Tab-separated table of C-alpha atoms and ligand atoms in Angstrom:
chain	number	residue	atom	x	y	z
A	137	MET	CA	-13.624	63.301	1.286
A	138	THR	CA	-10.721	61.357	-0.203
A	139	ILE	CA	-10.095	61.209	-3.933
A	140	TYR	CA	-6.701	59.504	-3.984
A	141	GLY	CA	-7.691	56.468	-1.916
A	142	PRO	CA	-8.411	52.894	-3.031
A	143	LEU	CA	-10.015	52.378	-6.427
A	144	SER	CA	-12.659	49.861	-7.414
A	145	THR	CA	-12.684	50.058	-11.199
A	146	ALA	CA	-10.815	51.559	-14.118
A	147	LEU	CA	-12.186	52.008	-17.628
A	148	VAL	CA	-9.765	51.977	-20.535
A	149	ARG	CA	-10.299	52.049	-24.298
A	150	PRO	CA	-7.743	50.669	-26.767
A	151	LEU	CA	-6.290	52.619	-29.656
A	152	PRO	CA	-8.414	52.427	-32.809
A	153	ARG	CA	-6.613	51.822	-36.144
A	154	SER	CA	-7.719	55.359	-37.022
A	155	PHE	CA	-5.545	56.770	-34.196
A	156	LEU	CA	-3.143	58.243	-36.761
A	157	ASN	CA	-5.938	60.765	-37.499
A	158	ALA	CA	-6.264	61.805	-33.849
A	159	LEU	CA	-6.479	65.553	-33.208
A	160	LYS	CA	-3.092	67.224	-32.740
A	161	LYS	CA	-2.347	70.738	-31.574
A	162	TYR	CA	0.867	70.656	-33.641
A	163	ALA	CA	1.856	68.188	-36.351
A	164	PRO	CA	4.613	65.981	-34.858
A	165	SER	CA	8.035	66.253	-36.507
A	166	VAL	CA	8.136	62.436	-36.696
A	167	PRO	CA	4.715	60.950	-37.548
A	168	ILE	CA	2.983	58.649	-35.050
A	169	ASP	CA	4.033	55.007	-35.302
A	170	TRP	CA	0.727	53.181	-34.710
A	171	LYS	CA	2.304	49.918	-33.564
A	172	PHE	CA	4.553	51.699	-31.094
A	173	ALA	CA	1.638	53.822	-29.830
A	174	HIS	CA	-0.450	50.670	-29.424
A	175	GLU	CA	2.353	48.980	-27.460
A	176	GLN	CA	2.682	51.978	-25.137
A	177	HIS	CA	-1.067	51.996	-24.553
A	178	GLU	CA	-1.084	48.230	-23.921
A	179	ALA	CA	1.744	48.614	-21.387
A	180	TYR	CA	-0.300	51.320	-19.629
A	181	THR	CA	-3.350	49.043	-19.580
A	182	GLU	CA	-1.270	46.204	-18.155
A	183	VAL	CA	-0.098	48.408	-15.269
A	184	VAL	CA	-3.689	49.499	-14.612
A	185	ARG	CA	-4.696	45.821	-14.524
A	186	GLN	CA	-2.001	45.150	-11.917
A	187	LEU	CA	-3.060	48.030	-9.681
A	188	VAL	CA	-6.851	48.338	-9.941
A	189	PRO	CA	-9.141	45.469	-8.828
A	190	SER	CA	-11.476	45.621	-11.818
A	191	VAL	CA	-10.627	46.883	-15.306
A	192	MET	CA	-13.309	47.344	-17.953
A	193	VAL	CA	-12.143	47.571	-21.540
A	194	VAL	CA	-14.526	49.569	-23.718
A	195	PRO	CA	-14.081	48.475	-27.352
A	196	ALA	CA	-12.344	51.006	-29.584
A	197	ASP	CA	-14.542	52.785	-32.124
A	198	GLU	CA	-12.906	53.407	-35.501
A	199	ALA	CA	-15.210	56.399	-36.085
A	200	PHE	CA	-13.413	58.188	-33.231
A	201	PRO	CA	-9.608	58.349	-33.664
A	202	ASP	CA	-9.223	59.919	-30.187
A	203	CYS	CA	-11.442	57.432	-28.327
A	204	CYS	CA	-8.491	55.968	-26.349
A	205	PHE	CA	-8.392	59.297	-24.458
A	206	ILE	CA	-11.286	58.064	-22.360
A	207	GLU	CA	-10.725	60.513	-19.490
A	208	ASP	CA	-12.364	63.257	-21.528
A	209	THR	CA	-15.739	61.500	-21.718
A	210	ALA	CA	-16.881	61.660	-18.091
A	211	VAL	CA	-16.336	62.984	-14.574
A	212	VAL	CA	-16.732	60.456	-11.757
A	213	SER	CA	-17.806	61.849	-8.382
A	214	GLY	CA	-18.580	58.996	-6.007
A	215	ARG	CA	-21.712	57.258	-7.308
A	216	ASP	CA	-22.457	60.162	-9.636
A	217	VAL	CA	-21.035	60.276	-13.113
A	218	VAL	CA	-21.378	63.298	-15.369
A	219	ILE	CA	-21.096	62.421	-19.033
A	220	SER	CA	-19.219	65.175	-20.850
A	221	ARG	CA	-20.161	67.027	-23.925
A	222	ILE	CA	-16.624	66.919	-25.350
A	223	GLY	CA	-15.204	70.212	-26.628
A	224	ALA	CA	-14.065	68.982	-30.041
A	225	GLU	CA	-17.092	68.235	-32.197
A	226	SER	CA	-15.367	65.313	-33.925
A	227	ARG	CA	-15.056	63.582	-30.523
A	228	ARG	CA	-18.557	64.167	-29.160
A	229	GLY	CA	-19.880	60.717	-30.032
A	230	GLU	CA	-17.230	59.019	-27.846
A	231	SER	CA	-19.256	59.544	-24.675
A	232	GLU	CA	-22.293	57.382	-25.449
A	233	ALA	CA	-20.513	54.027	-25.044
A	234	ILE	CA	-19.098	55.263	-21.748
A	235	ALA	CA	-22.537	56.323	-20.464
A	236	GLU	CA	-23.758	52.775	-21.149
A	237	VAL	CA	-20.891	51.260	-19.137
A	238	PHE	CA	-21.605	53.500	-16.139
A	239	GLN	CA	-25.312	52.693	-16.368
A	240	LYS	CA	-24.432	48.973	-16.192
A	241	LEU	CA	-22.147	49.675	-13.214
A	242	GLY	CA	-25.155	51.175	-11.396
A	243	SER	CA	-23.804	54.742	-11.273
A	244	THR	CA	-26.172	57.703	-11.251
A	245	VAL	CA	-25.555	59.044	-14.731
A	246	HIS	CA	-25.998	62.757	-15.479
A	247	ARG	CA	-25.300	64.552	-18.743
A	248	LEU	CA	-24.018	67.950	-19.735
A	249	HIS	CA	-26.113	69.731	-22.344
A	250	ALA	CA	-25.421	72.397	-24.980
A	251	PRO	CA	-24.032	75.011	-24.786
A	252	ALA	CA	-21.804	73.315	-22.182
A	253	THR	CA	-18.610	71.691	-23.409
A	254	LEU	CA	-16.176	69.920	-21.115
A	255	ASP	CA	-13.214	67.551	-21.487
A	256	GLY	CA	-12.304	65.414	-18.481
A	257	GLY	CA	-8.704	66.555	-18.998
A	258	ASP	CA	-9.852	69.914	-17.641
A	259	VAL	CA	-11.103	68.405	-14.387
A	260	LEU	CA	-8.916	67.994	-11.318
A	261	GLN	CA	-10.373	66.626	-8.096
A	262	MET	CA	-8.807	67.153	-4.675
A	263	LYS	CA	-10.801	66.430	-1.509
A	264	GLU	CA	-14.290	67.904	-1.868
A	265	HIS	CA	-13.044	70.283	-4.560
A	266	ILE	CA	-13.478	69.960	-8.291
A	267	PHE	CA	-11.341	72.370	-10.300
A	268	ILE	CA	-12.514	72.920	-13.852
A	269	GLY	CA	-10.140	74.427	-16.383
A	270	LEU	CA	-11.673	77.013	-18.679
A	271	SER	CA	-9.825	76.130	-21.855
A	272	GLU	CA	-10.276	75.943	-25.595
A	273	ARG	CA	-12.375	72.802	-24.873
A	274	THR	CA	-14.254	73.558	-21.630
A	275	ASN	CA	-16.548	76.537	-20.995
A	276	GLN	CA	-18.303	78.383	-18.185
A	277	ALA	CA	-21.669	76.799	-19.118
A	278	ALA	CA	-20.133	73.429	-18.161
A	279	VAL	CA	-19.022	74.858	-14.817
A	280	ASP	CA	-22.552	76.178	-14.193
A	281	GLN	CA	-24.148	72.815	-15.041
A	282	MET	CA	-21.620	70.909	-12.895
A	283	ILE	CA	-22.519	73.130	-9.917
A	284	GLN	CA	-26.191	72.198	-10.405
A	285	LEU	CA	-25.475	68.490	-10.888
A	286	LEU	CA	-23.009	68.031	-8.015
A	287	PRO	CA	-24.250	70.313	-5.212
A	288	ASP	CA	-22.117	68.574	-2.566
A	289	ARG	CA	-18.831	69.412	-4.308
A	290	LYS	CA	-16.988	72.723	-4.250
A	291	ILE	CA	-16.569	73.607	-7.904
A	292	THR	CA	-14.037	76.260	-8.895
A	293	PRO	CA	-13.175	77.376	-12.435
A	294	VAL	CA	-9.483	77.910	-13.196
A	295	SER	CA	-8.374	79.713	-16.302
A	296	VAL	CA	-6.081	77.525	-18.415
A	297	GLN	CA	-3.204	79.688	-19.540
A	298	ASP	CA	-1.123	77.183	-21.452
A	299	GLY	CA	-1.573	73.773	-23.045
A	300	LEU	CA	-4.670	71.919	-24.197
A	301	HIS	CA	-6.185	71.167	-20.798
A	302	LEU	CA	-5.893	72.031	-17.111
A	303	LYS	CA	-4.113	68.730	-16.549
A	304	SER	CA	-1.637	69.417	-19.364
A	305	VAL	CA	0.381	71.324	-16.753
A	306	LEU	CA	-0.774	69.963	-13.416
A	307	SER	CA	-2.288	67.017	-11.549
A	308	ALA	CA	-2.309	65.738	-7.969
A	309	LEU	CA	-0.100	63.327	-6.038
A	310	ALA	CA	-2.463	63.235	-3.061
A	311	ASP	CA	-5.545	65.073	-1.812
A	312	ASP	CA	-3.321	67.769	-0.330
A	313	VAL	CA	-0.364	67.628	-2.743
A	314	LEU	CA	-0.711	69.339	-6.083
A	315	LEU	CA	1.887	68.791	-8.814
A	316	ALA	CA	2.523	71.522	-11.378
A	317	ALA	CA	4.890	72.548	-14.140
A	318	ASP	CA	7.473	75.056	-13.006
A	319	ASN	CA	6.581	77.740	-15.535
A	320	ALA	CA	4.481	80.901	-15.492
A	321	ALA	CA	1.223	79.120	-16.381
A	322	GLY	CA	1.812	76.239	-13.960
A	323	ARG	CA	2.635	78.625	-11.119
A	324	ALA	CA	-0.358	80.890	-11.769
A	325	MET	CA	-2.817	78.006	-12.008
A	326	ALA	CA	-1.336	76.264	-8.959
A	327	ALA	CA	-1.673	79.497	-6.963
A	328	GLU	CA	-5.409	79.691	-7.829
A	329	ILE	CA	-5.921	76.080	-6.771
A	330	LEU	CA	-3.945	76.365	-3.525
A	331	ASP	CA	-5.895	79.492	-2.695
A	332	ALA	CA	-9.203	77.633	-3.075
A	333	LEU	CA	-7.882	74.709	-0.998
A	334	GLY	CA	-7.360	77.197	1.811
A	335	GLY	CA	-3.760	76.753	2.901
A	336	ASP	CA	-4.301	73.108	3.668
A	337	ALA	CA	-2.302	71.864	0.713
A	338	ARG	CA	1.057	72.329	-0.968
A	339	CYS	CA	2.383	72.200	-4.500
A	340	VAL	CA	5.398	70.328	-5.862
A	341	PHE	CA	6.882	71.825	-9.039
A	342	VAL	CA	8.661	69.895	-11.784
A	343	PRO	CA	10.563	71.424	-14.725
A	344	ASP	CA	8.729	69.487	-17.481
A	345	SER	CA	5.039	70.182	-18.221
A	346	ILE	CA	4.456	66.639	-19.452
A	347	ALA	CA	5.883	65.206	-16.234
A	348	ALA	CA	3.361	67.243	-14.226
A	349	ASN	CA	0.635	64.892	-15.449
A	350	VAL	CA	0.710	61.769	-13.269
A	351	VAL	CA	-1.834	59.095	-12.356
A	352	ARG	CA	-2.294	57.922	-8.804
A	353	LEU	CA	-3.447	54.290	-8.650
A	354	GLY	CA	-3.788	53.294	-4.996
A	355	SER	CA	-0.373	53.694	-3.419
A	356	THR	CA	1.421	53.835	-6.785
A	357	VAL	CA	2.009	56.876	-8.954
A	358	LEU	CA	2.522	56.444	-12.689
A	359	ILE	CA	4.864	59.005	-14.173
A	360	GLN	CA	6.124	59.664	-17.696
A	361	ALA	CA	9.470	58.069	-18.545
A	362	GLY	CA	12.111	60.274	-20.170
A	363	PHE	CA	12.112	63.356	-17.943
A	364	PRO	CA	15.005	62.714	-15.517
A	365	ALA	CA	15.049	66.085	-13.751
A	366	SER	CA	11.324	65.865	-12.990
A	367	GLU	CA	11.637	62.186	-12.093
A	368	ALA	CA	14.288	62.940	-9.456
A	369	ILE	CA	11.935	65.413	-7.760
A	370	LEU	CA	9.013	63.001	-7.977
A	371	ARG	CA	11.092	60.166	-6.472
A	372	GLU	CA	11.893	62.279	-3.453
A	373	VAL	CA	8.265	63.343	-2.892
A	374	ALA	CA	6.953	59.820	-3.454
A	375	GLN	CA	9.275	58.513	-0.780
A	376	GLU	CA	8.113	61.207	1.606
A	377	LEU	CA	4.450	60.313	0.905
A	378	ASN	CA	5.160	56.571	1.097
A	379	LEU	CA	4.112	56.000	-2.500
A	380	SER	CA	5.727	53.755	-5.122
A	381	LEU	CA	6.662	55.210	-8.474
A	382	MET	CA	6.320	53.517	-11.863
A	383	THR	CA	7.626	55.104	-15.050
A	384	LEU	CA	5.844	54.575	-18.364
A	385	PRO	CA	6.876	55.895	-21.779
A	386	MET	CA	3.978	57.537	-23.624
A	387	SER	CA	5.983	59.343	-26.301
A	388	GLU	CA	3.747	58.264	-29.217
A	389	LEU	CA	0.561	59.302	-27.408
A	390	ILE	CA	2.114	62.657	-26.520
A	391	LYS	CA	2.250	63.330	-30.276
A	392	ALA	CA	-1.569	63.435	-30.199
A	393	ASP	CA	-1.528	65.563	-27.015
A	394	GLY	CA	-2.250	62.536	-24.840
A	395	ALA	CA	-0.817	62.131	-21.375
A	396	LEU	CA	-1.081	59.607	-18.559
A	397	THR	CA	-4.360	60.703	-16.971
A	398	CYS	CA	-6.213	60.764	-20.281
A	399	CYS	CA	-6.000	57.012	-20.893
A	400	SER	CA	-8.211	55.887	-18.001
A	401	LEU	CA	-11.350	56.757	-16.069
A	402	LEU	CA	-10.993	55.836	-12.411
A	403	VAL	CA	-13.815	54.870	-10.071
A	404	PRO	CA	-13.044	55.144	-6.340
A	405	ALA	CA	-13.946	52.325	-3.954
A	406	LEU	CA	-16.936	53.592	-1.948
B	533	LIG	C1	-7.610	65.829	-28.332
B	533	LIG	O1	-7.088	66.782	-28.917
B	533	LIG	O2	-8.742	65.880	-27.873
B	533	LIG	C2	-6.803	64.547	-28.197
B	533	LIG	N1	-5.958	64.391	-29.316
B	533	LIG	C3	-5.992	64.561	-26.940
B	533	LIG	C4	-6.838	64.494	-25.710
B	533	LIG	C5	-6.030	64.305	-24.472
B	533	LIG	N2	-6.890	64.243	-23.350
B	533	LIG	C6	-6.492	64.424	-22.107
B	533	LIG	O3	-5.346	64.700	-21.852
B	533	LIG	N3	-7.413	64.333	-21.159
C-alpha cells in the first residue's frame, strides 16, 4: 500500500476573521498579524492548487477560529474516512462540514464517538501502517475505535513526548522515509515507529522541530521556509529520492501551533 503516491483531491479551509482567537499553547511574543497569516495561508493554498488535480475549498466558519487547521478533522484511508472527535472541545464542531464534503465525494464516512478524542495532527500514515500519537488531544479510546473501523490497517499508538501532536516533531518524506526532529522526543518516537515498520524504513533527522513537519504532494515536498540547517539536509534527501522541494513561510500560523500538514486534508488517487 502506498500513501505518498499520486493524489486526487485536497481539502483546504481559509482562515476565519476570528483566527486571532485560535488556540495557542503559548502566547506569541508578537501577536498574530491576521493579514499576514491570511497571505501565508493563501500562498499555501495556491501551491496545493498547482500540485493536486482537484482542490475543494470548505468555507471558513467564524464560530471556529482554528477551522483552517483542517487536517485535525478527519483521517483518510483509501475510500474510508474517519471523522474525528477533535480533542479541544472548542473545535469539535469543525468536523461536521468536512463530513458533508466527504459524503458528497462518495467516501465511506465513519465517525469516532465519545470517549474517543483524536486530532488528525496525531496521525501519521506510512504504507499499511497508521501511527496514532497519544497526546493531550488524542486518547487510547480513539486508537481502539480506529482499529475497529479500519481492520485492514496496522494501527500502532505512539506516545507523544513533546509538542502538541505526533506530527509536531515528525512526518514522512516517503512510505519508507520518516523525518523527525533531532531531539530526545523526536528520536524516541522515531525509534518506536521504525520498530513497527520492521527494519524496512529509515529516518532522516533535522535540527528544527518545525522543519520536521513537511507535506508530500505528488513528487514535491513542501517544507517550512526559515530553517536553513534543516533545509540543507532536506535538499540532499529530496535529491536522493528524486523529489522537488518547495519552501513556504508559515510563521504566522506557527504562532497558533499550526504547521504545514495541518492546513490540508489529502485524498490519494485510487
Ligand atoms: C490547536 O491548538 O488545535 C490549533 N491552534 C493548532 C492545530 C494544529 N493542527 C495540526 O498541526 N494538525
